[in-house]
Tab-separated table of N, CA and C in Angstrom:
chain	number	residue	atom	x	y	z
A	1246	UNK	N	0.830	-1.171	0.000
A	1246	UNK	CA	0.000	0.000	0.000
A	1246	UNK	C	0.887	1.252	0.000
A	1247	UNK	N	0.537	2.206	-0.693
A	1247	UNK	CA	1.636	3.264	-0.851
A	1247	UNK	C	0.406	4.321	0.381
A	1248	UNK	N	1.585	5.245	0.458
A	1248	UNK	CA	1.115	6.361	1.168
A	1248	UNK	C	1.403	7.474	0.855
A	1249	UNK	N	-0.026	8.407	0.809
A	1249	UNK	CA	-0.632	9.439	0.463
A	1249	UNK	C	0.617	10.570	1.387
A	1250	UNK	N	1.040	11.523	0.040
A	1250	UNK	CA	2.041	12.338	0.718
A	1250	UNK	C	1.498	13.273	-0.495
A	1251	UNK	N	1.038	15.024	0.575
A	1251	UNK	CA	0.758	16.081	-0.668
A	1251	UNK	C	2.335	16.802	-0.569
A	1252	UNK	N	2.511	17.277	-2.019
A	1252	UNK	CA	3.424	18.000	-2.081
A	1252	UNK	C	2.944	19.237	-2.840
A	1253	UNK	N	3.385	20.409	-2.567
A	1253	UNK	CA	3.028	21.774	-3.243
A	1253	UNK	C	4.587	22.314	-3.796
A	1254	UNK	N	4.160	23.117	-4.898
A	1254	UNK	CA	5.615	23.449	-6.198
A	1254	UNK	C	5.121	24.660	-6.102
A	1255	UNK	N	6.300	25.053	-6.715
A	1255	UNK	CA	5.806	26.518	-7.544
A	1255	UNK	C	6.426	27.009	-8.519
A	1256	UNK	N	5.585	27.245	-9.508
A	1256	UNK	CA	6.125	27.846	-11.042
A	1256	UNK	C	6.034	29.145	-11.065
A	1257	UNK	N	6.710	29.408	-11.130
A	1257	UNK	CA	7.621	31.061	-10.868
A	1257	UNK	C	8.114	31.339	-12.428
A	1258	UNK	N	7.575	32.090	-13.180
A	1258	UNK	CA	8.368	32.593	-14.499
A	1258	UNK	C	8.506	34.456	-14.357
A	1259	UNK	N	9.964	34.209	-15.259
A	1259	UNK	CA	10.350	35.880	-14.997
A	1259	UNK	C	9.871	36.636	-16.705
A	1260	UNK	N	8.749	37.421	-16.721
A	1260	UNK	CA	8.274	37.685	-17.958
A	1260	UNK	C	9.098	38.560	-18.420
A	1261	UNK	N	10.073	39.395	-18.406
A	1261	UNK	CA	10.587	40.702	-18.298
A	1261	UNK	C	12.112	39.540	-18.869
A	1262	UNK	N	12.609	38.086	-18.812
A	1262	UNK	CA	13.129	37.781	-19.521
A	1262	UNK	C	12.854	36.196	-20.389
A	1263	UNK	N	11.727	35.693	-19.847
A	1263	UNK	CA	11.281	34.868	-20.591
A	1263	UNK	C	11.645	33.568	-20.239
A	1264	UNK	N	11.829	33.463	-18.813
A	1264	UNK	CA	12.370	32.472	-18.213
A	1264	UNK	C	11.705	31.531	-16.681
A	1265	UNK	N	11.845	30.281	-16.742
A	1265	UNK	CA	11.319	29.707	-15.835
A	1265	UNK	C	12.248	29.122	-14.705
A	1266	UNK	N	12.333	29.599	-12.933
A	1266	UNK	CA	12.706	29.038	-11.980
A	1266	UNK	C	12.940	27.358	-11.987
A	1267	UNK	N	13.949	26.602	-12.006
A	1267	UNK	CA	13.867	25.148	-12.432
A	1267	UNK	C	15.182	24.748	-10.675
A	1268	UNK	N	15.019	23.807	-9.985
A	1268	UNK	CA	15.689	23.350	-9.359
A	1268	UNK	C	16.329	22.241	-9.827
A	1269	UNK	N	17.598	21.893	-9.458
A	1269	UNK	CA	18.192	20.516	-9.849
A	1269	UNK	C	17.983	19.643	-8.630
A	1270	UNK	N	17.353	18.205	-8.719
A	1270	UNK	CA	17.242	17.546	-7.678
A	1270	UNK	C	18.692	16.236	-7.430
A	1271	UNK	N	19.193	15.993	-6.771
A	1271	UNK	CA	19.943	14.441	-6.864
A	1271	UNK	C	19.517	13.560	-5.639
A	1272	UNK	N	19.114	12.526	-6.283
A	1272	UNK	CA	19.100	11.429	-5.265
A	1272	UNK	C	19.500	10.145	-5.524
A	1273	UNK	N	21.018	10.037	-4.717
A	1273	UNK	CA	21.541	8.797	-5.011
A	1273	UNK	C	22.684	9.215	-6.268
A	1274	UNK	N	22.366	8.280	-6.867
A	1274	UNK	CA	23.084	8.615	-8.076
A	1274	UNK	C	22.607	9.083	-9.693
A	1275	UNK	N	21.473	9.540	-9.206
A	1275	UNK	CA	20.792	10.340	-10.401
A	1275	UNK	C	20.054	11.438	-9.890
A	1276	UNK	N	19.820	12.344	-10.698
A	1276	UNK	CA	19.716	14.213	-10.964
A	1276	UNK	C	18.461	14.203	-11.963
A	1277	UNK	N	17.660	15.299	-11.116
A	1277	UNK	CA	16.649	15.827	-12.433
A	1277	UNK	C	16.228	16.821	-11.842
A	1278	UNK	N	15.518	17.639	-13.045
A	1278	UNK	CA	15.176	18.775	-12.952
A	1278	UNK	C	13.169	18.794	-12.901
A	1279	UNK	N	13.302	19.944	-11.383
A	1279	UNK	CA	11.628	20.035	-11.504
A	1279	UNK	C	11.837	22.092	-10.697
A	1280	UNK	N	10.104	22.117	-10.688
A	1280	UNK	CA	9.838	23.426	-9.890
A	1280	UNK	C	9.968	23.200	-8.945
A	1281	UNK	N	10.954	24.461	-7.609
A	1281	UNK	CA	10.958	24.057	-6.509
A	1281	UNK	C	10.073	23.995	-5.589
A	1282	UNK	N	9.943	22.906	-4.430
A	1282	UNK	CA	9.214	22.342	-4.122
A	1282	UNK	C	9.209	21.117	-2.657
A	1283	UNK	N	8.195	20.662	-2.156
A	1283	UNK	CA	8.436	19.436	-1.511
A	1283	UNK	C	7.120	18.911	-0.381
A	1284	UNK	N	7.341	17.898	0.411
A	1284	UNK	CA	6.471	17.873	1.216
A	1284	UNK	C	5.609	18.927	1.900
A	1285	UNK	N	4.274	18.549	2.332
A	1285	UNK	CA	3.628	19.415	2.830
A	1285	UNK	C	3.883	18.969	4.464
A	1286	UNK	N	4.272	19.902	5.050
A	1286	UNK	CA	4.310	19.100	7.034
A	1286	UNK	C	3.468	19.188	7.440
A	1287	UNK	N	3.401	18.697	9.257
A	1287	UNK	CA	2.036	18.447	9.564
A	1287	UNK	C	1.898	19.947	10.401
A	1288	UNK	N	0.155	19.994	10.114
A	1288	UNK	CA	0.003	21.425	10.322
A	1288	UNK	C	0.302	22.829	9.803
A	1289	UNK	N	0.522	22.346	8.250
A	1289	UNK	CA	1.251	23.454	7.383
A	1289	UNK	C	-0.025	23.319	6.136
A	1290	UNK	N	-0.080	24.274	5.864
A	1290	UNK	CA	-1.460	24.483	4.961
A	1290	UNK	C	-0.815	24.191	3.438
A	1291	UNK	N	-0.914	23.989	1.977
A	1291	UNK	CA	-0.426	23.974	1.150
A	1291	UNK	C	0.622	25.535	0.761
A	1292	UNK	N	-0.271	26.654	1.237
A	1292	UNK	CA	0.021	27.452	0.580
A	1292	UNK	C	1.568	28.230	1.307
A	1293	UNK	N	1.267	27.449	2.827
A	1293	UNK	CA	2.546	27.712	3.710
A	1293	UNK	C	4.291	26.932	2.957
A	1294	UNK	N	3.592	25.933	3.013
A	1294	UNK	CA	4.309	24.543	2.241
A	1294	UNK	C	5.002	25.421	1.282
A	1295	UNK	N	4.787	25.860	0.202
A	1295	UNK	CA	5.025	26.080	-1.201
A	1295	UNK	C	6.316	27.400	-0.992
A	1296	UNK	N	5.670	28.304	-0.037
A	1296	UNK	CA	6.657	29.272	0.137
A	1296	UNK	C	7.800	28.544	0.816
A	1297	UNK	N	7.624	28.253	2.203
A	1297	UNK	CA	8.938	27.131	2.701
A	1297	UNK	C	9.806	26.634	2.199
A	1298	UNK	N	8.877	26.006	1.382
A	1298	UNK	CA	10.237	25.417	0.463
A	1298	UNK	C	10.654	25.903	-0.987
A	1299	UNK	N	10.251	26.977	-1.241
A	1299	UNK	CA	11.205	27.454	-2.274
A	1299	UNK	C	11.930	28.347	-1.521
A	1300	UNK	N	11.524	28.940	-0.300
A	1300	UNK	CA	12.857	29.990	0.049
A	1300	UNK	C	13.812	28.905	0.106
A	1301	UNK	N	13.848	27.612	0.949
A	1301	UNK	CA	14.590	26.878	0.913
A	1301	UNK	C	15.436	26.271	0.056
A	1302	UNK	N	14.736	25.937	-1.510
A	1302	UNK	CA	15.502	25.587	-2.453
A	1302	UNK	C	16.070	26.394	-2.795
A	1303	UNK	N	15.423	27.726	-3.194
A	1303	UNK	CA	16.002	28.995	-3.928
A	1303	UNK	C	16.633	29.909	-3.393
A	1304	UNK	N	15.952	30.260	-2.306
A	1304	UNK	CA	16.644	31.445	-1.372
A	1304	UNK	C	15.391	32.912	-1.480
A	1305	UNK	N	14.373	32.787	-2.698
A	1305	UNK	CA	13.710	33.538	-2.994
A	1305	UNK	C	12.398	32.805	-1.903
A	1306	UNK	N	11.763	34.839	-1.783
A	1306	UNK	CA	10.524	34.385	-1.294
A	1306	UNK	C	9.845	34.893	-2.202
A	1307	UNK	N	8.372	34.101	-1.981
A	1307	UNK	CA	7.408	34.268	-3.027
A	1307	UNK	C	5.856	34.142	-2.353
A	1308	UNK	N	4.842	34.843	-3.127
A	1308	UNK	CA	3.549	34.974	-2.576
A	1308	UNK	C	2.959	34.133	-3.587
A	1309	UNK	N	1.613	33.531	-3.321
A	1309	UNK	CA	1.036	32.276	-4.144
A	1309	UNK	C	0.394	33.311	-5.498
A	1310	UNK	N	-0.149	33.177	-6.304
A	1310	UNK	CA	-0.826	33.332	-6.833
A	1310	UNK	C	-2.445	33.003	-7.603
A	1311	UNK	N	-2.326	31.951	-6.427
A	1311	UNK	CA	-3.288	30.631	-7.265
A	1311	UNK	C	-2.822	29.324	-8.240
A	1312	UNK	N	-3.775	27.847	-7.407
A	1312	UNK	CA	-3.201	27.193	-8.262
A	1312	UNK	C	-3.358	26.802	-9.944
A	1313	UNK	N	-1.703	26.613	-10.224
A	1313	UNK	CA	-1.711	26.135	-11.463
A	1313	UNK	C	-2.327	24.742	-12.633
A	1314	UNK	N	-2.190	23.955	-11.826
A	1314	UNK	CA	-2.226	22.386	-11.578
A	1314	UNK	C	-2.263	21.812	-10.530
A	1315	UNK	N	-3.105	20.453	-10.381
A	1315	UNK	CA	-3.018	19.307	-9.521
A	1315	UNK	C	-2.474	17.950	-10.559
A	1316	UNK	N	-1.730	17.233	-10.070
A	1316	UNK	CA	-1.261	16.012	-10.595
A	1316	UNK	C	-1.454	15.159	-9.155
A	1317	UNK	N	-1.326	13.431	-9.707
A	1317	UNK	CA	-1.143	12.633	-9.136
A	1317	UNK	C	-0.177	11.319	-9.510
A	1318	UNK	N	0.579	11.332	-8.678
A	1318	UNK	CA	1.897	10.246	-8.724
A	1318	UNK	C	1.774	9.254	-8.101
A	1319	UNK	N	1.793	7.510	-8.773
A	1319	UNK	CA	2.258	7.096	-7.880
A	1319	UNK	C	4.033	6.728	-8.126
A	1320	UNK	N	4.622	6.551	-6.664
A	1320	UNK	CA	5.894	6.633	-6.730
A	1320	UNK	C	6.716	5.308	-6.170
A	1321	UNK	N	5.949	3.906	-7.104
A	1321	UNK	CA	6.777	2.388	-6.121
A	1321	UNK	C	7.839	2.849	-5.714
A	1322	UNK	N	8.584	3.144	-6.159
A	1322	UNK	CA	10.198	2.987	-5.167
A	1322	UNK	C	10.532	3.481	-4.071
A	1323	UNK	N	9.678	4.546	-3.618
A	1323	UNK	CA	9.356	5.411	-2.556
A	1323	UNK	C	7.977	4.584	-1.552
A	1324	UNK	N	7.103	3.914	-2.197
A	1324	UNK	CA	6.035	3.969	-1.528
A	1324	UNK	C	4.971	4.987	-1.327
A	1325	UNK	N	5.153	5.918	-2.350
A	1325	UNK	CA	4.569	7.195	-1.971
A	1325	UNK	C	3.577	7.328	-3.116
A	1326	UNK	N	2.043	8.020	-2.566
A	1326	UNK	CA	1.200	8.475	-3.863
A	1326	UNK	C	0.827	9.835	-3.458
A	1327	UNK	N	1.645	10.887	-4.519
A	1327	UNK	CA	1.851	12.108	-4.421
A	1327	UNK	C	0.669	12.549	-5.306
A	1328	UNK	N	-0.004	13.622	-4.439
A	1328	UNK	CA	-0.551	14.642	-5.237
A	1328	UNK	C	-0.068	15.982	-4.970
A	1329	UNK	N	0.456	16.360	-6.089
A	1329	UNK	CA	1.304	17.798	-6.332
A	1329	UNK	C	0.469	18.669	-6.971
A	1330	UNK	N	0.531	20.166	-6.010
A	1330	UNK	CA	-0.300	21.272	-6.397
A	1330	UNK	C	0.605	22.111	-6.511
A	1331	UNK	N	0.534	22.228	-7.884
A	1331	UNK	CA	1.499	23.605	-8.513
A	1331	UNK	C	1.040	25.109	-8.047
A	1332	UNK	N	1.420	25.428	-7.778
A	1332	UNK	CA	1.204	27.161	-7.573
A	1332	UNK	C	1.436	27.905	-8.625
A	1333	UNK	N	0.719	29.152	-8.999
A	1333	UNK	CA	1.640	30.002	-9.877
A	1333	UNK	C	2.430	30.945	-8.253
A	1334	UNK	N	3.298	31.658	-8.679
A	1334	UNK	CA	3.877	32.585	-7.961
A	1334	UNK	C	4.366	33.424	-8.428
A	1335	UNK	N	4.808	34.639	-7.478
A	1335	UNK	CA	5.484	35.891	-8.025
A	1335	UNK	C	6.674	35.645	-6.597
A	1336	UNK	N	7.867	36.069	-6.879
A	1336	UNK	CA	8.702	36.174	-6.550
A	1336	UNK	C	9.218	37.747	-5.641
A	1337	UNK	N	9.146	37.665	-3.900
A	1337	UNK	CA	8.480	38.964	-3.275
A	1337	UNK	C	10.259	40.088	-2.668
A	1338	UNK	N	11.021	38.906	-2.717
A	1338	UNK	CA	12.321	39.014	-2.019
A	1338	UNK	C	13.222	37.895	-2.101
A	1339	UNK	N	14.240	38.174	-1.509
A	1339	UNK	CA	15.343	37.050	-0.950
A	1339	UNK	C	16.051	37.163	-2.455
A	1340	UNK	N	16.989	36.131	-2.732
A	1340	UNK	CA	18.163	36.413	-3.444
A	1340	UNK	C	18.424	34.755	-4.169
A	1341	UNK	N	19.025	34.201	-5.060
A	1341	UNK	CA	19.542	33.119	-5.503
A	1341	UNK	C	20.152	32.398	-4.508
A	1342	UNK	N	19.832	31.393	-3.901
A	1342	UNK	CA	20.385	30.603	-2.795
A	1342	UNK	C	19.949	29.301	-2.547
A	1343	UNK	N	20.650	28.309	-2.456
A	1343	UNK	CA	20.116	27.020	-2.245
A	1343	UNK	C	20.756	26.595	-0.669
A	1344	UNK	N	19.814	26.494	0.047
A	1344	UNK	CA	19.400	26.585	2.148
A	1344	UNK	C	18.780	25.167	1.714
A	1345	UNK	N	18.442	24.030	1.168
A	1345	UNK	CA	18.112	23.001	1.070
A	1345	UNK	C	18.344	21.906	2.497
A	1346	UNK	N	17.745	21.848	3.922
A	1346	UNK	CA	17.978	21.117	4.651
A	1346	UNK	C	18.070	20.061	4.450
A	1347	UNK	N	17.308	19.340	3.634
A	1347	UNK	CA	17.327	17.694	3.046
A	1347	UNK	C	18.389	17.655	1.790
A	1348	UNK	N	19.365	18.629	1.680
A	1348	UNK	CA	20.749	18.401	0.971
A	1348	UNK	C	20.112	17.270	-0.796
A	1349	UNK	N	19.309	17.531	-0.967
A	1349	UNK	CA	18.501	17.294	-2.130
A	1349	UNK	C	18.801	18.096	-3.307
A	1350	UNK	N	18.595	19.549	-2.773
A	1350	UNK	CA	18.974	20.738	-4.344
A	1350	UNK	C	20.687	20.956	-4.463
A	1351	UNK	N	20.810	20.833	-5.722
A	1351	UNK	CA	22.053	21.086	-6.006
A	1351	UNK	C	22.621	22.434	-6.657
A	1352	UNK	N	21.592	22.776	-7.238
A	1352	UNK	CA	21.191	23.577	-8.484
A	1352	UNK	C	19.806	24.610	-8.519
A	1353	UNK	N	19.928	25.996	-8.883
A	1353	UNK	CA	18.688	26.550	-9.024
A	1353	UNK	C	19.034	27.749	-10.326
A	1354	UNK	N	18.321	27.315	-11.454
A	1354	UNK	CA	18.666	27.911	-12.929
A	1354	UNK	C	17.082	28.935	-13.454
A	1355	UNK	N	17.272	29.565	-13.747
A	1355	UNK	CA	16.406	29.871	-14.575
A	1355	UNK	C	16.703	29.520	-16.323
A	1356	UNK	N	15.411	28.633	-16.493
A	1356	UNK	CA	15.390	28.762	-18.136
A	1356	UNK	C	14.444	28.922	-18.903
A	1357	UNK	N	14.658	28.764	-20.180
A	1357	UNK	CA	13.329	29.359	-21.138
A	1357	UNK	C	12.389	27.847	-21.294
A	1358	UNK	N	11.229	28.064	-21.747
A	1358	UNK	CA	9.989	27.456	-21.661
A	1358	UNK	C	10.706	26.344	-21.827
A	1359	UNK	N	10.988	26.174	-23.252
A	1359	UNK	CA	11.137	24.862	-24.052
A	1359	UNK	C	12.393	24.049	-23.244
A	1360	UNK	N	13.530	24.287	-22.746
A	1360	UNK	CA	14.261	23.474	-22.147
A	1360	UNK	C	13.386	23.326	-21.083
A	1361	UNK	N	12.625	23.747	-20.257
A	1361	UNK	CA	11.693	22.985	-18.871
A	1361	UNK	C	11.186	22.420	-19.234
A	1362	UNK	N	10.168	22.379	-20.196
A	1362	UNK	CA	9.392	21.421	-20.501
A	1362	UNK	C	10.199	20.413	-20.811
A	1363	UNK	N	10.789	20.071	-21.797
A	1363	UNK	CA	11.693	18.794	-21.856
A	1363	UNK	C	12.425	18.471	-20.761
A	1364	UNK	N	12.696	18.565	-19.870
A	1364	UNK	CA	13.760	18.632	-18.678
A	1364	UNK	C	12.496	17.547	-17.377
A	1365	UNK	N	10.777	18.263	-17.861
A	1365	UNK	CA	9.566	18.056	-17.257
A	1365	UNK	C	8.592	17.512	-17.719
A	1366	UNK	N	8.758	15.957	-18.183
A	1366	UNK	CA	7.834	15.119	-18.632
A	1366	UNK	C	6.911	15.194	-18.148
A	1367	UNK	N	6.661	15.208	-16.635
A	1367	UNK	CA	5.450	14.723	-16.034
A	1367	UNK	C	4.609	16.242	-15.971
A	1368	UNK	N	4.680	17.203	-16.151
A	1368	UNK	CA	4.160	18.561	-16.105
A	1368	UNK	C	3.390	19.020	-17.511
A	1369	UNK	N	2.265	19.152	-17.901
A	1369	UNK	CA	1.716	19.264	-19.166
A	1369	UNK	C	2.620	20.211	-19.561
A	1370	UNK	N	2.954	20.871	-21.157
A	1370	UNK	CA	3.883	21.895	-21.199
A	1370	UNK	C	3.319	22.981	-20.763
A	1371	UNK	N	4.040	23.685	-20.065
A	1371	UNK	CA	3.960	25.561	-19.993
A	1371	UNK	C	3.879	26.421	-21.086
A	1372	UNK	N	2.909	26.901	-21.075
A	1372	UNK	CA	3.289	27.510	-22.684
A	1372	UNK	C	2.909	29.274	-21.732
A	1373	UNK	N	2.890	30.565	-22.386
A	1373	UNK	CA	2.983	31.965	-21.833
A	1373	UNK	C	0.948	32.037	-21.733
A	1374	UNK	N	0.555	31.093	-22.578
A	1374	UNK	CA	-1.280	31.254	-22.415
A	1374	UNK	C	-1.615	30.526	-21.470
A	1375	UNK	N	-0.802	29.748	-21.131
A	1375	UNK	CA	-0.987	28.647	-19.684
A	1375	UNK	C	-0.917	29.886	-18.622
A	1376	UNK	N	0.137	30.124	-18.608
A	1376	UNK	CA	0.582	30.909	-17.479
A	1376	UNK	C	-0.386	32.262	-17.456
A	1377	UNK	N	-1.588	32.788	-17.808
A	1377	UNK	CA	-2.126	33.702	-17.950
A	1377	UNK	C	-3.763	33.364	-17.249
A	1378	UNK	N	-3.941	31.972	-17.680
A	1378	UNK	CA	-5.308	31.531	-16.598
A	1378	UNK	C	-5.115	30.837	-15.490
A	1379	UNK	N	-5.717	30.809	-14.237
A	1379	UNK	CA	-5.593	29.614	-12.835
A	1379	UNK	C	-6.735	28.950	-13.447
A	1380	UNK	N	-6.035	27.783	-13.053
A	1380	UNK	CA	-7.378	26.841	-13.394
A	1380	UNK	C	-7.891	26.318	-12.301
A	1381	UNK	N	-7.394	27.130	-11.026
A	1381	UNK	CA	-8.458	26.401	-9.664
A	1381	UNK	C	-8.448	28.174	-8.768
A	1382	UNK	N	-9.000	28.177	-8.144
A	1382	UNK	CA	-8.996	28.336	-6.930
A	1382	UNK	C	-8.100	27.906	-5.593
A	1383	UNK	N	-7.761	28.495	-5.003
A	1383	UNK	CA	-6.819	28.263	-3.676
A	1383	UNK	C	-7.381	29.108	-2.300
A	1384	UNK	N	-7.815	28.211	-1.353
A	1384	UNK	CA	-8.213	28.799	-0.158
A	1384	UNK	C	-8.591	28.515	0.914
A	1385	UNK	N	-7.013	28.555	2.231
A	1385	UNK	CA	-7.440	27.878	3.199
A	1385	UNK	C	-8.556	28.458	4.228
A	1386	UNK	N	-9.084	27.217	4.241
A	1386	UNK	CA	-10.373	27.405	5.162
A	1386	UNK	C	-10.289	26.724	6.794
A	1387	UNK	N	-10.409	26.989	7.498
A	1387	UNK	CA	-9.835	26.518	9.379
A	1387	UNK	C	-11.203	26.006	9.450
A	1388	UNK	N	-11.159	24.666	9.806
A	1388	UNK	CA	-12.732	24.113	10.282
A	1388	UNK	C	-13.143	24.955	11.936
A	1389	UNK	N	-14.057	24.114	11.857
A	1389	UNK	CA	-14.534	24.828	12.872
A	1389	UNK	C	-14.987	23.830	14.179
């Protein structure tokens, strides 16, 4: 039985040069490239999640914008069935820096559409008309 683990990303593009935030991941003895990102902790809302850990990967902070995408993974080798909620974001402060506590990021690049997308099988492509509609809603609600 795998177990349910949410993770929240965020796609961060810089329009002013036409470029997309991309982290390098390594684990073990292989490397790939995604938006930075990671577990959601306990008692951390998605939208907390998403900032956390890109200051962490990146060093940048960022405010949500609404989400981009939901996907679902499952991940045998891990045991894990991820559902990942992309964020759009804007980028508010902080500087190029990889603070990565789980020693995971190696790398934090900005590039243009077409190398992410190839770099990002599992991510429908990004295209600049993507990035212009949310296709959900985002909004934490505190039960009661």
């Amino acid at each position: 039985m795998l177990k349910r683990v949410d993770v929240a990303s965020a796609l961060i593009y810089d329009r002013s040069k036409h470029k997309l935030l991309m982290v390098k991941n390594t684990k073990k003895d292989s490397s790939y490239w995604s938006l930075p990102g990671g577990a959601v902790e306990a008692n951390e809302t998605l939208a907390q999640a998403v900032v956390r850990e890109t200051k962490e990967e990146t060093g940048y902070e960022i405010e949500s914008a609404g989400i981009y995408s939901v996907r679902e993974v499952f991940f045998a080798g891990s045991g894990h069935h991820a559902i990942i909620f992309t964020f759009l974001a804007r980028i508010t402060g902080g500087a190029m820096e990889v603070d990565d506590p789980d020693g995971d990021i190696t790398e934090v690049r900005w590039m243009d559409l077409r190398e992410a997308n190839a770099l990002m099988p599992g991510l429908p492509d990004i295209t600049i008309a993507s990035l212009d509609t949310l296709s959900a809603l985002y909004r934490f609600e505190a039960g009661g």
